[in-house]
């Protein structure tokens, strides 16, 4: 009898425990995407500041086309930050960024640092954030993260190319196109944005 009673109590505790655990997990998941949006907003805001500083350094060192690339990627990151901010406000929070002092070195080193940052974002950060936002069924966050991921892939490719051909990027003349709707960055003009399909009239030309 005692054993049956004990099992009954244990059973109830287990059921309550599972119920509580399920509720906590759901709450934690919702908080997960908000935290991820804030981390992405902070990251993009800092990337923008860093690329502005790297662009000034590239200009000072005479790498005119590298300076243009940093200006274009800075514009792109500011668009991503603004889109993440919209998704944060939809969850009832205010976007927060702490802008750190940019660690400006030589243009070659700045390109290497930028490539490292973009590689982390495209290979690890945004894929993880997208998975969590899908679990949380936050379609706005999924869209915002996917738009940023597509651009970071291209940023990494362009930084790697600039590093490889650094001497020939001294000359001015390279132009970049940034879709003002999603932030995608192009080295060649396209009739429409390959990510969000906006027409080329929505592109900023950056040189
Ligand atoms: Fe980027
Ligand atoms: Fe776009």
PDB file of C-alpha atoms and ligand atoms in Angstrom:
ATOM      1  CA  UNK A   1       0.000   0.000   0.000  1.00  0.00           C
ATOM      2  CA  UNK A   2       2.760   2.346   1.114  1.00  0.00           C
ATOM      3  CA  UNK A   3       4.748   1.503  -2.030  1.00  0.00           C
ATOM      4  CA  UNK A   4       1.731   2.223  -4.247  1.00  0.00           C
ATOM      5  CA  UNK A   5       1.204   5.585  -2.455  1.00  0.00           C
ATOM      6  CA  UNK A   6       4.890   6.441  -2.881  1.00  0.00           C
ATOM      7  CA  UNK A   7       4.772   5.563  -6.567  1.00  0.00           C
ATOM      8  CA  UNK A   8       1.651   7.722  -6.939  1.00  0.00           C
ATOM      9  CA  UNK A   9       3.387  10.712  -5.334  1.00  0.00           C
ATOM     10  CA  UNK A  10       6.504  10.111  -7.379  1.00  0.00           C
ATOM     11  CA  UNK A  11       4.355   9.921 -10.507  1.00  0.00           C
ATOM     12  CA  UNK A  12       2.666  13.235  -9.718  1.00  0.00           C
ATOM     13  CA  UNK A  13       6.003  14.895  -8.984  1.00  0.00           C
ATOM     14  CA  UNK A  14       7.363  13.558 -12.264  1.00  0.00           C
ATOM     15  CA  UNK A  15       4.325  14.806 -14.233  1.00  0.00           C
ATOM     16  CA  UNK A  16       4.533  18.218 -12.532  1.00  0.00           C
ATOM     17  CA  UNK A  17       8.273  18.235 -13.097  1.00  0.00           C
ATOM     18  CA  UNK A  18       7.892  17.500 -16.797  1.00  0.00           C
ATOM     19  CA  UNK A  19       5.123  20.118 -17.107  1.00  0.00           C
ATOM     20  CA  UNK A  20       7.317  22.717 -15.430  1.00  0.00           C
ATOM     21  CA  UNK A  21      10.335  21.694 -17.489  1.00  0.00           C
ATOM     22  CA  UNK A  22       8.306  22.022 -20.718  1.00  0.00           C
ATOM     23  CA  UNK A  23       7.103  25.496 -19.735  1.00  0.00           C
ATOM     24  CA  UNK A  24      10.612  26.588 -18.745  1.00  0.00           C
ATOM     25  CA  UNK A  25      12.067  25.252 -21.980  1.00  0.00           C
ATOM     26  CA  UNK A  26       9.517  27.185 -24.054  1.00  0.00           C
ATOM     27  CA  UNK A  27      10.199  30.380 -22.101  1.00  0.00           C
ATOM     28  CA  UNK A  28      13.928  29.869 -22.429  1.00  0.00           C
ATOM     29  CA  UNK A  29      13.568  29.253 -26.150  1.00  0.00           C
ATOM     30  CA  UNK A  30      11.644  32.523 -26.629  1.00  0.00           C
ATOM     31  CA  UNK A  31      14.307  34.339 -24.609  1.00  0.00           C
ATOM     32  CA  UNK A  32      16.899  32.569 -26.759  1.00  0.00           C
ATOM     33  CA  UNK A  33      15.891  34.326 -29.955  1.00  0.00           C
ATOM     34  CA  UNK A  34      15.640  37.716 -28.269  1.00  0.00           C
ATOM     35  CA  UNK A  35      19.132  37.245 -26.815  1.00  0.00           C
ATOM     36  CA  UNK A  36      20.388  36.149 -30.238  1.00  0.00           C
ATOM     37  CA  UNK A  37      18.817  39.180 -31.916  1.00  0.00           C
ATOM     38  CA  UNK A  38      20.487  41.447 -29.348  1.00  0.00           C
ATOM     39  CA  UNK A  39      23.837  39.695 -29.884  1.00  0.00           C
ATOM     40  CA  UNK A  40      23.444  40.044 -33.665  1.00  0.00           C
ATOM     41  CA  UNK A  41      22.407  43.716 -33.341  1.00  0.00           C
ATOM     42  CA  UNK A  42      25.455  44.363 -31.153  1.00  0.00           C
ATOM     43  CA  UNK A  43      27.712  42.435 -33.555  1.00  0.00           C
ATOM     44  CA  UNK A  44      26.472  44.216 -36.676  1.00  0.00           C
ATOM     45  CA  UNK A  45      26.656  47.648 -35.002  1.00  0.00           C
ATOM     46  CA  UNK A  46      30.261  46.950 -33.968  1.00  0.00           C
ATOM     47  CA  UNK A  47      31.118  45.567 -37.430  1.00  0.00           C
ATOM     48  CA  UNK A  48      29.804  48.796 -38.977  1.00  0.00           C
ATOM     49  CA  UNK A  49      31.989  50.916 -36.662  1.00  0.00           C
ATOM     50  CA  UNK A  50      35.006  48.661 -37.278  1.00  0.00           C
ATOM     51  CA  UNK A  51      34.624  48.776 -41.082  1.00  0.00           C
ATOM     52  CA  UNK A  52      34.295  52.575 -41.015  1.00  0.00           C
ATOM     53  CA  UNK A  53      37.625  52.724 -39.134  1.00  0.00           C
ATOM     54  CA  UNK A  54      39.225  50.124 -41.478  1.00  0.00           C
ATOM     55  CA  UNK A  55      38.009  52.104 -44.488  1.00  0.00           C
ATOM     56  CA  UNK A  56      39.682  55.305 -43.222  1.00  0.00           C
ATOM     57  CA  UNK A  57      42.913  53.337 -42.633  1.00  0.00           C
ATOM     58  CA  UNK A  58      42.784  51.806 -46.133  1.00  0.00           C
ATOM     59  CA  UNK A  59      42.334  55.272 -47.624  1.00  0.00           C
ATOM     60  CA  UNK A  60      45.294  56.567 -45.576  1.00  0.00           C
ATOM     61  CA  UNK A  61      47.468  53.640 -46.755  1.00  0.00           C
ATOM     62  CA  UNK A  62      46.435  54.164 -50.382  1.00  0.00           C
ATOM     63  CA  UNK A  63      44.322  51.011 -50.801  1.00  0.00           C
ATOM     64  CA  UNK A  64      41.484  52.860 -52.524  1.00  0.00           C
ATOM     65  CA  UNK A  65      39.435  49.848 -53.621  1.00  0.00           C
ATOM     66  CA  UNK A  66      39.812  48.153 -50.213  1.00  0.00           C
ATOM     67  CA  UNK A  67      38.494  51.369 -48.649  1.00  0.00           C
ATOM     68  CA  UNK A  68      35.474  51.171 -50.994  1.00  0.00           C
ATOM     69  CA  UNK A  69      34.871  47.535 -49.980  1.00  0.00           C
ATOM     70  CA  UNK A  70      34.942  48.468 -46.275  1.00  0.00           C
ATOM     71  CA  UNK A  71      32.516  51.343 -46.957  1.00  0.00           C
ATOM     72  CA  UNK A  72      30.148  48.960 -48.759  1.00  0.00           C
ATOM     73  CA  UNK A  73      30.314  46.280 -46.048  1.00  0.00           C
ATOM     74  CA  UNK A  74      29.794  48.955 -43.379  1.00  0.00           C
ATOM     75  CA  UNK A  75      26.606  50.050 -45.173  1.00  0.00           C
ATOM     76  CA  UNK A  76      25.500  46.426 -45.385  1.00  0.00           C
ATOM     77  CA  UNK A  77      26.055  45.798 -41.645  1.00  0.00           C
ATOM     78  CA  UNK A  78      24.071  48.930 -40.749  1.00  0.00           C
ATOM     79  CA  UNK A  79      21.117  47.583 -42.780  1.00  0.00           C
ATOM     80  CA  UNK A  80      21.338  44.250 -40.941  1.00  0.00           C
ATOM     81  CA  UNK A  81      21.466  46.041 -37.578  1.00  0.00           C
ATOM     82  CA  UNK A  82      18.332  48.034 -38.505  1.00  0.00           C
ATOM     83  CA  UNK A  83      16.487  44.858 -39.519  1.00  0.00           C
ATOM     84  CA  UNK A  84      17.478  43.058 -36.306  1.00  0.00           C
ATOM     85  CA  UNK A  85      16.261  46.152 -34.386  1.00  0.00           C
ATOM     86  CA  UNK A  86      12.800  45.815 -35.966  1.00  0.00           C
ATOM     87  CA  UNK A  87      12.634  42.139 -34.888  1.00  0.00           C
ATOM     88  CA  UNK A  88      13.783  43.090 -31.341  1.00  0.00           C
ATOM     89  CA  UNK A  89      11.087  45.770 -31.034  1.00  0.00           C
ATOM     90  CA  UNK A  90       8.455  43.260 -32.216  1.00  0.00           C
ATOM     91  CA  UNK A  91       9.366  41.203 -29.116  1.00  0.00           C
ATOM     92  CA  UNK A  92       8.768  44.289 -26.943  1.00  0.00           C
ATOM     93  CA  UNK A  93      12.441  45.052 -26.216  1.00  0.00           C
ATOM     94  CA  UNK A  94      14.810  47.881 -27.132  1.00  0.00           C
ATOM     95  CA  UNK A  95      17.916  47.135 -29.223  1.00  0.00           C
ATOM     96  CA  UNK A  96      21.152  47.612 -27.282  1.00  0.00           C
ATOM     97  CA  UNK A  97      24.686  47.898 -28.611  1.00  0.00           C
ATOM     98  CA  UNK A  98      27.941  48.653 -26.832  1.00  0.00           C
ATOM     99  CA  UNK A  99      30.357  50.017 -29.418  1.00  0.00           C
ATOM    100  CA  UNK A 100      33.908  48.962 -28.645  1.00  0.00           C
ATOM    101  CA  UNK A 101      36.965  50.880 -29.779  1.00  0.00           C
ATOM    102  CA  UNK A 102      38.052  49.430 -33.132  1.00  0.00           C
ATOM    103  CA  UNK A 103      41.408  47.648 -33.134  1.00  0.00           C
ATOM    104  CA  UNK A 104      42.859  49.245 -36.286  1.00  0.00           C
ATOM    105  CA  UNK A 105      46.091  47.734 -37.653  1.00  0.00           C
ATOM    106  CA  UNK A 106      47.537  47.611 -41.190  1.00  0.00           C
ATOM    107  CA  UNK A 107      45.039  47.167 -44.039  1.00  0.00           C
ATOM    108  CA  UNK A 108      46.261  43.594 -44.599  1.00  0.00           C
ATOM    109  CA  UNK A 109      45.724  42.756 -40.920  1.00  0.00           C
ATOM    110  CA  UNK A 110      42.363  44.558 -40.915  1.00  0.00           C
ATOM    111  CA  UNK A 111      41.237  42.445 -43.878  1.00  0.00           C
ATOM    112  CA  UNK A 112      42.376  39.291 -42.055  1.00  0.00           C
ATOM    113  CA  UNK A 113      40.421  40.334 -38.923  1.00  0.00           C
ATOM    114  CA  UNK A 114      37.341  41.160 -41.026  1.00  0.00           C
ATOM    115  CA  UNK A 115      37.552  37.786 -42.800  1.00  0.00           C
ATOM    116  CA  UNK A 116      37.797  36.013 -39.438  1.00  0.00           C
ATOM    117  CA  UNK A 117      34.700  37.845 -38.121  1.00  0.00           C
ATOM    118  CA  UNK A 118      32.649  37.134 -41.238  1.00  0.00           C
ATOM    119  CA  UNK A 119      33.707  33.476 -41.246  1.00  0.00           C
ATOM    120  CA  UNK A 120      32.491  33.057 -37.648  1.00  0.00           C
ATOM    121  CA  UNK A 121      29.177  34.730 -38.510  1.00  0.00           C
ATOM    122  CA  UNK A 122      28.532  32.691 -41.666  1.00  0.00           C
ATOM    123  CA  UNK A 123      29.717  29.298 -40.364  1.00  0.00           C
ATOM    124  CA  UNK A 124      28.576  29.345 -36.780  1.00  0.00           C
ATOM    125  CA  UNK A 125      26.674  32.355 -35.431  1.00  0.00           C
ATOM    126  CA  UNK A 126      23.915  32.900 -37.982  1.00  0.00           C
ATOM    127  CA  UNK A 127      23.259  29.179 -38.713  1.00  0.00           C
ATOM    128  CA  UNK A 128      22.772  28.603 -34.945  1.00  0.00           C
ATOM    129  CA  UNK A 129      20.574  31.709 -34.578  1.00  0.00           C
ATOM    130  CA  UNK A 130      18.406  30.606 -37.545  1.00  0.00           C
ATOM    131  CA  UNK A 131      17.888  27.148 -35.992  1.00  0.00           C
ATOM    132  CA  UNK A 132      16.782  28.703 -32.684  1.00  0.00           C
ATOM    133  CA  UNK A 133      14.470  31.245 -34.373  1.00  0.00           C
ATOM    134  CA  UNK A 134      12.840  28.377 -36.328  1.00  0.00           C
ATOM    135  CA  UNK A 135      12.287  26.480 -33.053  1.00  0.00           C
ATOM    136  CA  UNK A 136      10.758  29.667 -31.588  1.00  0.00           C
ATOM    137  CA  UNK A 137       8.626  30.133 -34.745  1.00  0.00           C
ATOM    138  CA  UNK A 138       9.840  33.739 -35.028  1.00  0.00           C
ATOM    139  CA  UNK A 139       9.605  34.221 -38.805  1.00  0.00           C
ATOM    140  CA  UNK A 140      10.763  37.866 -38.612  1.00  0.00           C
ATOM    141  CA  UNK A 141      13.976  36.831 -36.854  1.00  0.00           C
ATOM    142  CA  UNK A 142      14.495  33.928 -39.292  1.00  0.00           C
ATOM    143  CA  UNK A 143      14.225  36.358 -42.248  1.00  0.00           C
ATOM    144  CA  UNK A 144      16.531  38.904 -40.629  1.00  0.00           C
ATOM    145  CA  UNK A 145      19.172  36.268 -39.774  1.00  0.00           C
ATOM    146  CA  UNK A 146      18.957  34.648 -43.234  1.00  0.00           C
ATOM    147  CA  UNK A 147      19.371  38.015 -44.977  1.00  0.00           C
ATOM    148  CA  UNK A 148      22.437  38.759 -42.874  1.00  0.00           C
ATOM    149  CA  UNK A 149      23.888  35.264 -43.451  1.00  0.00           C
ATOM    150  CA  UNK A 150      23.646  35.620 -47.260  1.00  0.00           C
ATOM    151  CA  UNK A 151      25.516  38.940 -47.104  1.00  0.00           C
ATOM    152  CA  UNK A 152      28.205  37.645 -44.705  1.00  0.00           C
ATOM    153  CA  UNK A 153      29.008  34.799 -47.117  1.00  0.00           C
ATOM    154  CA  UNK A 154      29.648  37.380 -49.834  1.00  0.00           C
ATOM    155  CA  UNK A 155      31.570  39.693 -47.468  1.00  0.00           C
ATOM    156  CA  UNK A 156      33.900  36.820 -46.540  1.00  0.00           C
ATOM    157  CA  UNK A 157      34.430  35.995 -50.232  1.00  0.00           C
ATOM    158  CA  UNK A 158      35.228  39.629 -51.092  1.00  0.00           C
ATOM    159  CA  UNK A 159      37.612  40.084 -48.127  1.00  0.00           C
ATOM    160  CA  UNK A 160      39.434  36.882 -49.120  1.00  0.00           C
ATOM    161  CA  UNK A 161      39.698  38.119 -52.713  1.00  0.00           C
ATOM    162  CA  UNK A 162      41.027  41.519 -51.608  1.00  0.00           C
ATOM    163  CA  UNK A 163      43.660  39.802 -49.431  1.00  0.00           C
ATOM    164  CA  UNK A 164      44.765  37.613 -52.318  1.00  0.00           C
ATOM    165  CA  UNK A 165      44.999  40.502 -54.785  1.00  0.00           C
ATOM    166  CA  UNK A 166      45.970  43.212 -52.297  1.00  0.00           C
ATOM    167  CA  UNK A 167      48.417  45.089 -54.530  1.00  0.00           C
ATOM    168  CA  UNK A 168      45.926  45.475 -57.371  1.00  0.00           C
ATOM    169  CA  UNK A 169      43.301  46.772 -54.896  1.00  0.00           C
ATOM    170  CA  UNK A 170      45.452  49.883 -54.357  1.00  0.00           C
ATOM    171  CA  UNK A 171      43.943  51.532 -57.394  1.00  0.00           C
ATOM    172  CA  UNK A 172      40.598  53.208 -57.134  1.00  0.00           C
ATOM    173  CA  UNK A 173      37.902  52.037 -59.508  1.00  0.00           C
ATOM    174  CA  UNK A 174      36.112  49.131 -57.840  1.00  0.00           C
ATOM    175  CA  UNK A 175      32.421  49.753 -57.260  1.00  0.00           C
ATOM    176  CA  UNK A 176      30.112  47.862 -54.955  1.00  0.00           C
ATOM    177  CA  UNK A 177      26.325  47.678 -54.828  1.00  0.00           C
ATOM    178  CA  UNK A 178      24.422  47.268 -51.578  1.00  0.00           C
ATOM    179  CA  UNK A 179      20.747  46.303 -51.609  1.00  0.00           C
ATOM    180  CA  UNK A 180      19.154  48.831 -49.229  1.00  0.00           C
ATOM    181  CA  UNK A 181      16.287  46.408 -48.546  1.00  0.00           C
ATOM    182  CA  UNK A 182      18.244  43.368 -47.274  1.00  0.00           C
ATOM    183  CA  UNK A 183      21.887  44.521 -47.150  1.00  0.00           C
ATOM    184  CA  UNK A 184      23.230  42.085 -49.746  1.00  0.00           C
ATOM    185  CA  UNK A 185      26.549  43.295 -51.185  1.00  0.00           C
ATOM    186  CA  UNK A 186      27.531  42.819 -54.834  1.00  0.00           C
ATOM    187  CA  UNK A 187      30.787  43.394 -56.699  1.00  0.00           C
ATOM    188  CA  UNK A 188      28.862  43.475 -59.994  1.00  0.00           C
ATOM    189  CA  UNK A 189      25.564  45.164 -60.727  1.00  0.00           C
ATOM    190  CA  UNK A 190      22.671  42.746 -61.106  1.00  0.00           C
ATOM    191  CA  UNK A 191      19.171  43.430 -62.460  1.00  0.00           C
ATOM    192  CA  UNK A 192      17.721  42.519 -59.081  1.00  0.00           C
ATOM    193  CA  UNK A 193      18.919  41.475 -55.645  1.00  0.00           C
ATOM    194  CA  UNK A 194      19.613  37.706 -55.642  1.00  0.00           C
ATOM    195  CA  UNK A 195      18.496  37.503 -51.991  1.00  0.00           C
ATOM    196  CA  UNK A 196      15.314  39.617 -51.748  1.00  0.00           C
ATOM    197  CA  UNK A 197      14.547  40.273 -55.449  1.00  0.00           C
ATOM    198  CA  UNK A 198      14.456  44.056 -55.010  1.00  0.00           C
ATOM    199  CA  UNK A 199      15.130  45.913 -58.298  1.00  0.00           C
ATOM    200  CA  UNK A 200      18.517  47.568 -58.888  1.00  0.00           C
ATOM    201  CA  UNK A 201      16.879  50.978 -58.282  1.00  0.00           C
ATOM    202  CA  UNK A 202      17.054  49.966 -54.587  1.00  0.00           C
ATOM    203  CA  UNK A 203      20.857  49.530 -54.648  1.00  0.00           C
ATOM    204  CA  UNK A 204      23.344  52.021 -53.204  1.00  0.00           C
ATOM    205  CA  UNK A 205      26.429  52.412 -55.396  1.00  0.00           C
ATOM    206  CA  UNK A 206      29.543  52.663 -53.236  1.00  0.00           C
ATOM    207  CA  UNK A 207      33.030  53.496 -54.498  1.00  0.00           C
TER     208      UNK A 207
HETATM  209 FE1  LIG B   1      29.395  41.244 -42.947  1.00  0.00          FE
HETATM  210 FE1  LIG B   2      18.138  42.503 -51.222  1.00  0.00          FE
END
